[in-house]
XYZ file of C-alpha atoms in Angstrom:
441
model
C -12.570 91.954 -139.151
C -12.293 94.157 -142.254
C -10.990 97.038 -140.156
C -8.372 94.758 -138.594
C -7.247 93.522 -142.006
C -6.960 97.108 -143.214
C -4.833 98.039 -140.213
C -2.593 95.012 -140.809
C -2.123 95.923 -144.465
C -1.276 99.508 -143.528
C 1.248 98.238 -140.999
C 2.874 95.931 -143.553
C 3.005 98.708 -146.143
C 4.721 101.041 -143.725
C 7.123 98.356 -142.550
C 8.111 97.305 -146.063
C 8.369 100.841 -147.446
C 12.050 100.916 -146.635
C 13.938 97.743 -145.706
C 17.024 99.620 -144.515
C 18.557 99.605 -141.038
C 16.749 101.017 -138.056
C 18.629 103.852 -136.314
C 18.907 102.851 -132.680
C 17.931 105.183 -129.915
C 21.155 106.786 -128.627
C 22.359 106.076 -125.116
C 22.352 109.615 -123.711
C 22.061 110.454 -120.057
C 21.763 113.688 -118.099
C 24.914 115.042 -116.551
C 26.980 116.097 -114.824
C 24.172 117.760 -112.866
C 21.469 115.167 -112.288
C 17.735 115.836 -112.611
C 15.617 116.349 -109.549
C 14.084 112.922 -110.179
C 14.966 110.138 -112.599
C 13.878 110.506 -116.231
C 12.731 107.186 -117.799
C 15.224 106.578 -120.611
C 15.570 102.779 -120.796
C 12.075 101.787 -121.877
C 12.123 99.000 -124.492
C 10.412 98.731 -127.861
C 9.134 95.799 -129.908
C 11.883 95.083 -132.482
C 9.279 93.716 -134.901
C 7.003 96.750 -134.797
C 8.716 99.120 -137.225
C 7.189 101.736 -139.518
C 9.475 103.060 -142.265
C 7.672 106.084 -143.694
C 7.783 106.548 -147.455
C 7.135 110.171 -148.480
C 4.823 111.186 -151.285
C 5.885 113.107 -154.368
C 8.404 115.866 -153.676
C 6.631 118.909 -152.294
C 3.369 117.098 -151.594
C 1.848 117.144 -148.114
C 3.090 114.208 -146.037
C 1.230 115.116 -142.836
C -1.314 112.289 -143.061
C 1.358 109.710 -143.939
C 3.373 110.667 -140.872
C 0.303 110.630 -138.625
C -0.757 107.198 -139.929
C 2.694 105.762 -139.240
C 2.682 107.091 -135.696
C -0.780 105.666 -135.067
C 0.227 102.285 -136.482
C 3.470 101.927 -134.531
C 2.218 103.634 -131.398
C 2.290 101.586 -128.176
C 5.625 99.844 -128.451
C 6.987 100.486 -131.930
C 9.509 102.632 -133.790
C 8.772 105.060 -136.617
C 11.605 105.793 -139.053
C 11.621 109.111 -140.932
C 14.813 108.855 -142.978
C 13.759 110.609 -146.191
C 12.636 114.141 -147.098
C 9.122 115.019 -145.947
C 6.930 118.091 -146.324
C 4.130 119.168 -143.998
C 1.503 121.621 -145.264
C -1.429 120.929 -142.926
C -1.701 120.927 -139.112
C -0.528 117.784 -137.334
C -1.794 116.920 -133.846
C 0.440 114.237 -132.325
C -0.724 114.350 -128.704
C -1.819 110.700 -128.774
C 1.674 109.188 -128.578
C 2.501 106.433 -126.065
C 5.536 104.191 -125.704
C 7.000 105.016 -129.115
C 10.370 105.899 -130.651
C 10.696 108.249 -133.618
C 13.971 108.103 -135.548
C 13.928 111.350 -137.517
C 17.218 110.993 -139.408
C 15.966 112.600 -142.610
C 14.429 116.060 -143.095
C 10.985 117.362 -142.206
C 10.204 120.778 -143.660
C 7.143 122.980 -143.477
C 5.572 124.615 -146.513
C 6.824 128.213 -146.761
C 3.262 129.379 -147.453
C 1.788 132.195 -145.355
C -1.769 131.382 -146.433
C -1.442 127.686 -145.576
C -0.278 128.648 -142.096
C -2.698 131.457 -141.309
C -3.708 131.620 -137.654
C -6.867 129.533 -138.078
C -4.691 126.670 -139.364
C -2.373 126.685 -136.347
C -2.613 125.197 -132.869
C -2.964 128.173 -130.555
C -1.867 128.584 -126.950
C -3.165 131.352 -124.712
C 0.286 132.544 -123.748
C 2.172 135.282 -125.581
C 0.292 134.407 -128.801
C 2.136 131.111 -129.201
C 0.965 128.912 -132.086
C 2.384 126.086 -134.179
C 1.776 123.827 -137.139
C 2.306 120.643 -135.139
C 2.150 119.678 -131.510
C 3.589 116.602 -129.791
C 2.426 114.953 -126.574
C 1.737 111.738 -124.716
C 3.938 109.538 -122.559
C 7.213 107.668 -122.933
C 8.251 109.250 -126.245
C 11.786 109.281 -127.626
C 12.450 111.519 -130.643
C 15.998 111.347 -131.971
C 17.893 112.536 -135.025
C 21.296 110.858 -134.574
C 22.972 114.113 -135.622
C 21.521 114.046 -139.159
C 17.824 114.721 -138.623
C 16.606 118.182 -139.644
C 13.431 120.115 -138.870
C 13.349 122.962 -141.376
C 11.043 125.908 -140.702
C 11.789 127.953 -143.866
C 11.641 131.010 -141.680
C 12.871 133.554 -144.223
C 9.349 133.933 -145.647
C 8.125 134.949 -142.192
C 11.086 137.225 -141.441
C 10.332 139.227 -144.577
C 6.565 139.206 -144.060
C 6.886 140.280 -140.426
C 9.037 143.230 -141.453
C 6.187 144.453 -143.670
C 3.360 143.580 -141.237
C 4.147 142.911 -137.581
C 0.732 141.248 -137.108
C 1.646 138.291 -139.332
C 1.278 135.006 -137.436
C 4.609 133.215 -137.133
C 4.482 129.535 -136.148
C 6.733 128.081 -133.471
C 8.934 125.355 -134.924
C 8.289 122.681 -132.283
C 5.772 122.411 -129.439
C 5.590 119.680 -126.811
C 2.267 119.888 -124.992
C 1.556 117.259 -122.369
C 4.716 115.208 -123.083
C 5.484 113.091 -120.013
C 8.636 110.998 -119.993
C 11.248 110.512 -122.704
C 13.838 112.430 -124.699
C 14.486 114.719 -127.658
C 18.044 114.362 -128.965
C 20.388 114.814 -131.907
C 18.247 117.072 -134.098
C 19.142 120.085 -136.223
C 16.528 122.836 -136.051
C 16.828 125.341 -138.865
C 15.305 128.742 -139.657
C 12.408 128.798 -137.243
C 9.794 131.488 -137.983
C 9.406 132.117 -134.236
C 10.538 130.343 -131.050
C 12.356 127.121 -131.822
C 10.907 125.037 -128.967
C 8.050 125.456 -126.507
C 7.851 122.822 -123.774
C 4.421 123.241 -122.171
C 2.463 121.219 -119.612
C 5.164 118.547 -119.727
C 7.468 116.634 -117.390
C 10.436 114.274 -117.168
C 12.135 115.056 -120.489
C 15.832 114.973 -121.431
C 16.782 117.294 -124.312
C 20.358 116.834 -125.498
C 22.811 117.213 -128.382
C 20.685 119.662 -130.333
C 21.881 122.128 -132.992
C 19.748 125.252 -133.484
C 20.495 127.787 -136.213
C 18.286 130.591 -137.508
C 19.542 133.637 -139.342
C 18.002 135.985 -141.883
C 19.530 136.150 -145.353
C 17.923 139.542 -146.063
C 17.952 142.955 -144.392
C 14.875 141.905 -142.405
C 15.733 140.691 -138.938
C 14.952 137.209 -137.652
C 13.474 138.043 -134.254
C 11.829 136.329 -131.263
C 13.696 133.112 -131.972
C 14.011 131.747 -128.430
C 15.855 128.446 -128.280
C 13.646 126.838 -125.633
C 10.785 128.112 -123.565
C 9.499 126.056 -120.633
C 5.960 126.683 -119.423
C 3.976 124.860 -116.743
C 6.568 122.079 -116.892
C 8.575 120.119 -114.342
C 11.787 118.072 -114.282
C 13.239 119.078 -117.644
C 16.942 118.795 -118.568
C 18.343 120.776 -121.524
C 22.011 120.036 -122.170
C 25.012 119.781 -124.506
C 23.640 121.827 -127.399
C 24.666 124.667 -129.719
C 22.365 127.603 -130.400
C 22.938 130.370 -132.978
C 19.975 132.716 -133.119
C 18.280 135.843 -131.743
C 16.479 136.254 -128.406
C 16.598 134.089 -125.267
C 18.713 130.972 -125.464
C 16.479 129.433 -122.814
C 13.491 131.138 -121.220
C 11.887 129.837 -118.032
C 8.325 130.981 -118.446
C 5.596 130.788 -115.753
C 5.392 127.657 -113.612
C 8.711 126.161 -114.690
C 10.072 124.025 -111.864
C 13.013 121.670 -111.366
C 14.794 122.519 -114.608
C 18.489 121.947 -115.365
C 20.320 123.690 -118.202
C 23.934 122.629 -118.743
C 26.635 122.503 -121.366
C 25.087 124.953 -123.827
C 26.945 127.234 -126.214
C 24.663 130.187 -126.933
C 25.726 132.667 -129.614
C 23.937 135.909 -130.415
C 21.185 135.505 -127.856
C 19.539 137.517 -125.079
C 20.789 135.067 -122.486
C 19.508 132.236 -120.325
C 16.540 134.017 -118.842
C 14.009 133.659 -116.086
C 10.885 135.243 -117.490
C 9.460 137.408 -118.473
C 7.130 137.009 -115.479
C 4.279 139.097 -114.115
C 3.120 139.743 -117.657
C -0.585 139.099 -117.055
C -2.635 140.804 -114.303
C -4.383 138.542 -111.807
C -2.102 135.598 -112.656
C 0.344 134.049 -110.213
C 3.646 132.982 -111.773
C 5.997 130.515 -110.108
C 9.546 129.646 -111.178
C 11.621 127.598 -108.773
C 14.493 125.155 -108.403
C 16.591 125.930 -111.468
C 20.246 124.970 -111.883
C 22.079 126.535 -114.819
C 25.563 125.022 -115.044
C 28.647 125.310 -117.245
C 27.310 127.318 -120.171
C 29.181 129.539 -122.621
C 27.503 132.765 -123.692
C 28.950 134.638 -126.672
C 27.882 137.874 -128.376
C 24.790 138.190 -126.193
C 22.958 141.178 -124.778
C 22.959 139.489 -121.356
C 24.335 136.139 -120.237
C 22.319 135.477 -117.054
C 19.025 137.307 -116.867
C 15.905 137.629 -114.712
C 13.178 139.810 -116.199
C 9.995 140.712 -114.353
C 7.262 143.183 -115.230
C 6.344 145.996 -112.792
C 3.278 145.842 -110.572
C 1.080 147.889 -112.889
C 0.481 147.901 -116.606
C 3.469 149.004 -118.674
C 3.980 149.395 -122.386
C 7.188 147.885 -123.720
C 8.578 149.502 -126.812
C 8.162 147.497 -129.983
C 6.168 147.124 -133.154
C 3.480 146.584 -132.105
C 4.055 147.751 -128.514
C 3.792 144.997 -125.910
C 1.517 145.703 -122.965
C 2.085 143.762 -119.748
C 2.565 143.925 -115.999
C 0.507 143.681 -112.854
C 0.977 139.966 -112.251
C 2.183 138.373 -109.019
C 4.257 135.358 -108.044
C 7.748 134.369 -107.022
C 11.140 133.166 -108.252
C 12.933 130.963 -105.739
C 16.087 128.837 -105.530
C 17.790 129.700 -108.822
C 21.515 129.104 -109.358
C 23.713 130.209 -112.247
C 26.966 128.280 -111.753
C 30.004 128.422 -114.064
C 29.239 130.701 -116.974
C 31.796 131.930 -119.504
C 31.178 135.373 -121.006
C 32.600 136.159 -124.430
C 31.908 139.628 -125.836
C 28.577 140.254 -124.079
C 26.831 143.551 -123.283
C 26.133 142.469 -119.694
C 27.129 139.407 -117.710
C 24.178 139.464 -115.302
C 20.933 141.398 -115.354
C 18.155 141.456 -112.792
C 15.395 143.632 -114.168
C 12.229 144.027 -112.124
C 11.239 146.963 -114.302
C 10.917 145.001 -117.543
C 8.731 146.920 -119.950
C 8.660 150.133 -117.901
C 9.296 153.284 -119.907
C 11.155 154.977 -117.061
C 12.432 154.199 -113.561
C 9.825 156.276 -111.741
C 7.035 154.268 -113.350
C 8.529 151.103 -111.894
C 9.334 152.588 -108.484
C 5.763 153.781 -108.134
C 4.487 150.259 -108.912
C 7.036 147.665 -107.710
C 6.784 144.196 -109.136
C 4.502 141.681 -107.468
C 6.859 138.855 -108.470
C 9.286 138.373 -105.560
C 12.854 137.137 -106.168
C 14.438 135.081 -103.387
C 17.463 132.803 -103.019
C 19.170 133.584 -106.323
C 22.876 132.769 -106.627
C 25.369 133.721 -109.336
C 28.741 131.994 -108.904
C 31.874 131.270 -110.917
C 31.041 133.716 -113.689
C 33.862 135.297 -115.648
C 34.940 136.593 -119.043
C 34.764 139.782 -121.098
C 32.189 142.384 -121.962
C 32.004 143.943 -125.411
C 32.126 147.528 -124.154
C 28.579 148.463 -125.173
C 27.812 149.476 -121.561
C 31.449 150.166 -120.607
C 32.352 150.362 -117.757
C 29.128 148.709 -116.572
C 29.246 144.902 -116.801
C 26.025 144.046 -114.989
C 22.760 145.347 -113.572
C 21.139 144.172 -110.340
C 17.954 146.228 -110.159
C 15.010 145.424 -107.925
C 11.762 147.360 -107.838
C 11.654 147.791 -104.053
C 13.397 146.675 -100.874
C 10.663 144.070 -100.356
C 10.736 142.498 -103.819
C 14.207 140.878 -103.625
C 15.803 138.838 -100.859
C 19.035 136.855 -100.570
C 20.476 137.739 -103.973
C 24.096 136.572 -103.870
C 27.179 136.620 -106.082
C 30.320 134.535 -105.545
C 33.503 134.643 -107.609
C 32.104 136.886 -110.347
C 34.933 138.494 -112.347
C 34.477 140.443 -115.581
C 36.789 142.622 -117.634
C 36.104 145.516 -119.987
C 37.867 145.912 -123.331
C 38.721 149.504 -122.379
C 40.628 148.297 -119.345
C 38.434 150.339 -117.009
C 37.417 148.629 -113.762
C 34.004 146.992 -114.115
C 31.030 148.597 -112.424
C 27.620 147.249 -111.488
C 24.378 149.196 -111.457
C 22.456 148.190 -108.323
C 19.200 149.045 -106.610
C 17.869 147.522 -103.393
C 20.743 145.053 -103.137
C 22.530 143.838 -99.995
C 26.078 144.547 -101.172
C 27.535 142.385 -98.406
C 26.230 139.371 -100.326
C 27.883 140.389 -103.594
C 31.394 139.144 -104.439
C 31.904 140.933 -107.753
C 35.656 140.571 -108.053
C 36.361 143.810 -106.252
C 33.912 145.781 -108.358
C 31.392 147.909 -106.516
C 27.821 148.975 -107.028
C 26.824 152.331 -108.438
C 23.320 153.765 -108.290
C 21.021 152.607 -111.066
């Protein structure tokens, strides 16, 4: 009885903390390309189960307040975060069920390297991914209505990483085991590392997002992928703007039935499959992707597939990145309608990712096989960095790629020279490259 009274008092305190209006969940639907199966977006909430979250003193740690609100209004309620909140301790939110979160204020993370040392982060055994909070559960709708901000204060990590490349850099947002729902209308700012990691999840619509991360010092802001999908199925990412470094979207191992549409990616490494085959003795699968109507500006590559060779390779970097030797397949991937604006390359297939030289890759062809990949309706301009080359279609062996096709692909070079494509182990009869031909890679 006492416990129940305490819970009731906590609920009333949260509800009465802010008597203002409740931001309604936006009516956003996937389109024009529809998901492989319906995403549950119309689930209802109890209009009387509302938790308005009042923050503590400015700069104090609000992690426990936010967690308490989500526990109180879980299972049918709505949590309203419309003020300024600070998180300085890890927050595990993988208990969520049938709940809306209206994040129309600002949530920022303490810019404190010691507070976010590796032992204080949630760690994933994939490419050293870790984060300060992790979301999961079922039937969850997180929305910002265009005003909500998640602030990573990444500059501290950009500068620290320049001095010590072993510094742990948290990912800004991780969904782990999130099944059903949406993430919409949020502004993600200055992530220390990847902006979003969607892992072990399914049936999620992500829409109307605004991602921006740039360094204000001479130290680069690096590895700032927009989204990475991993062991996830039936995800839609759409109608968003991304200004950052690294992959705009990265389909990591076991990403299936994913749609990416209506993005404007500026300054990225492209919408990328991979990297895959990174870990020996692991089998990576990526299949059934449709990438539609995206604009890629000032990128190294617009459409990209990157696969490690069949034996260990050492990719240049600080520290060097060792990978390769994995197996798997990429199947049924379509890049349809992509505008290129000032990019190094329009398309890149690289089955020698991480290899120091071509002979190293040819001696050990990738064990990740690429089949049924289509690039169509791709046009625009290169920036001349690789002039006259506008794309690279490079497979590791004649057995590692099959049915790679291009239709209505037309690029121009700023020099006016006819575009050329570097190719290896390609069936050129399947390549409509606007009259451009292949040259040896």
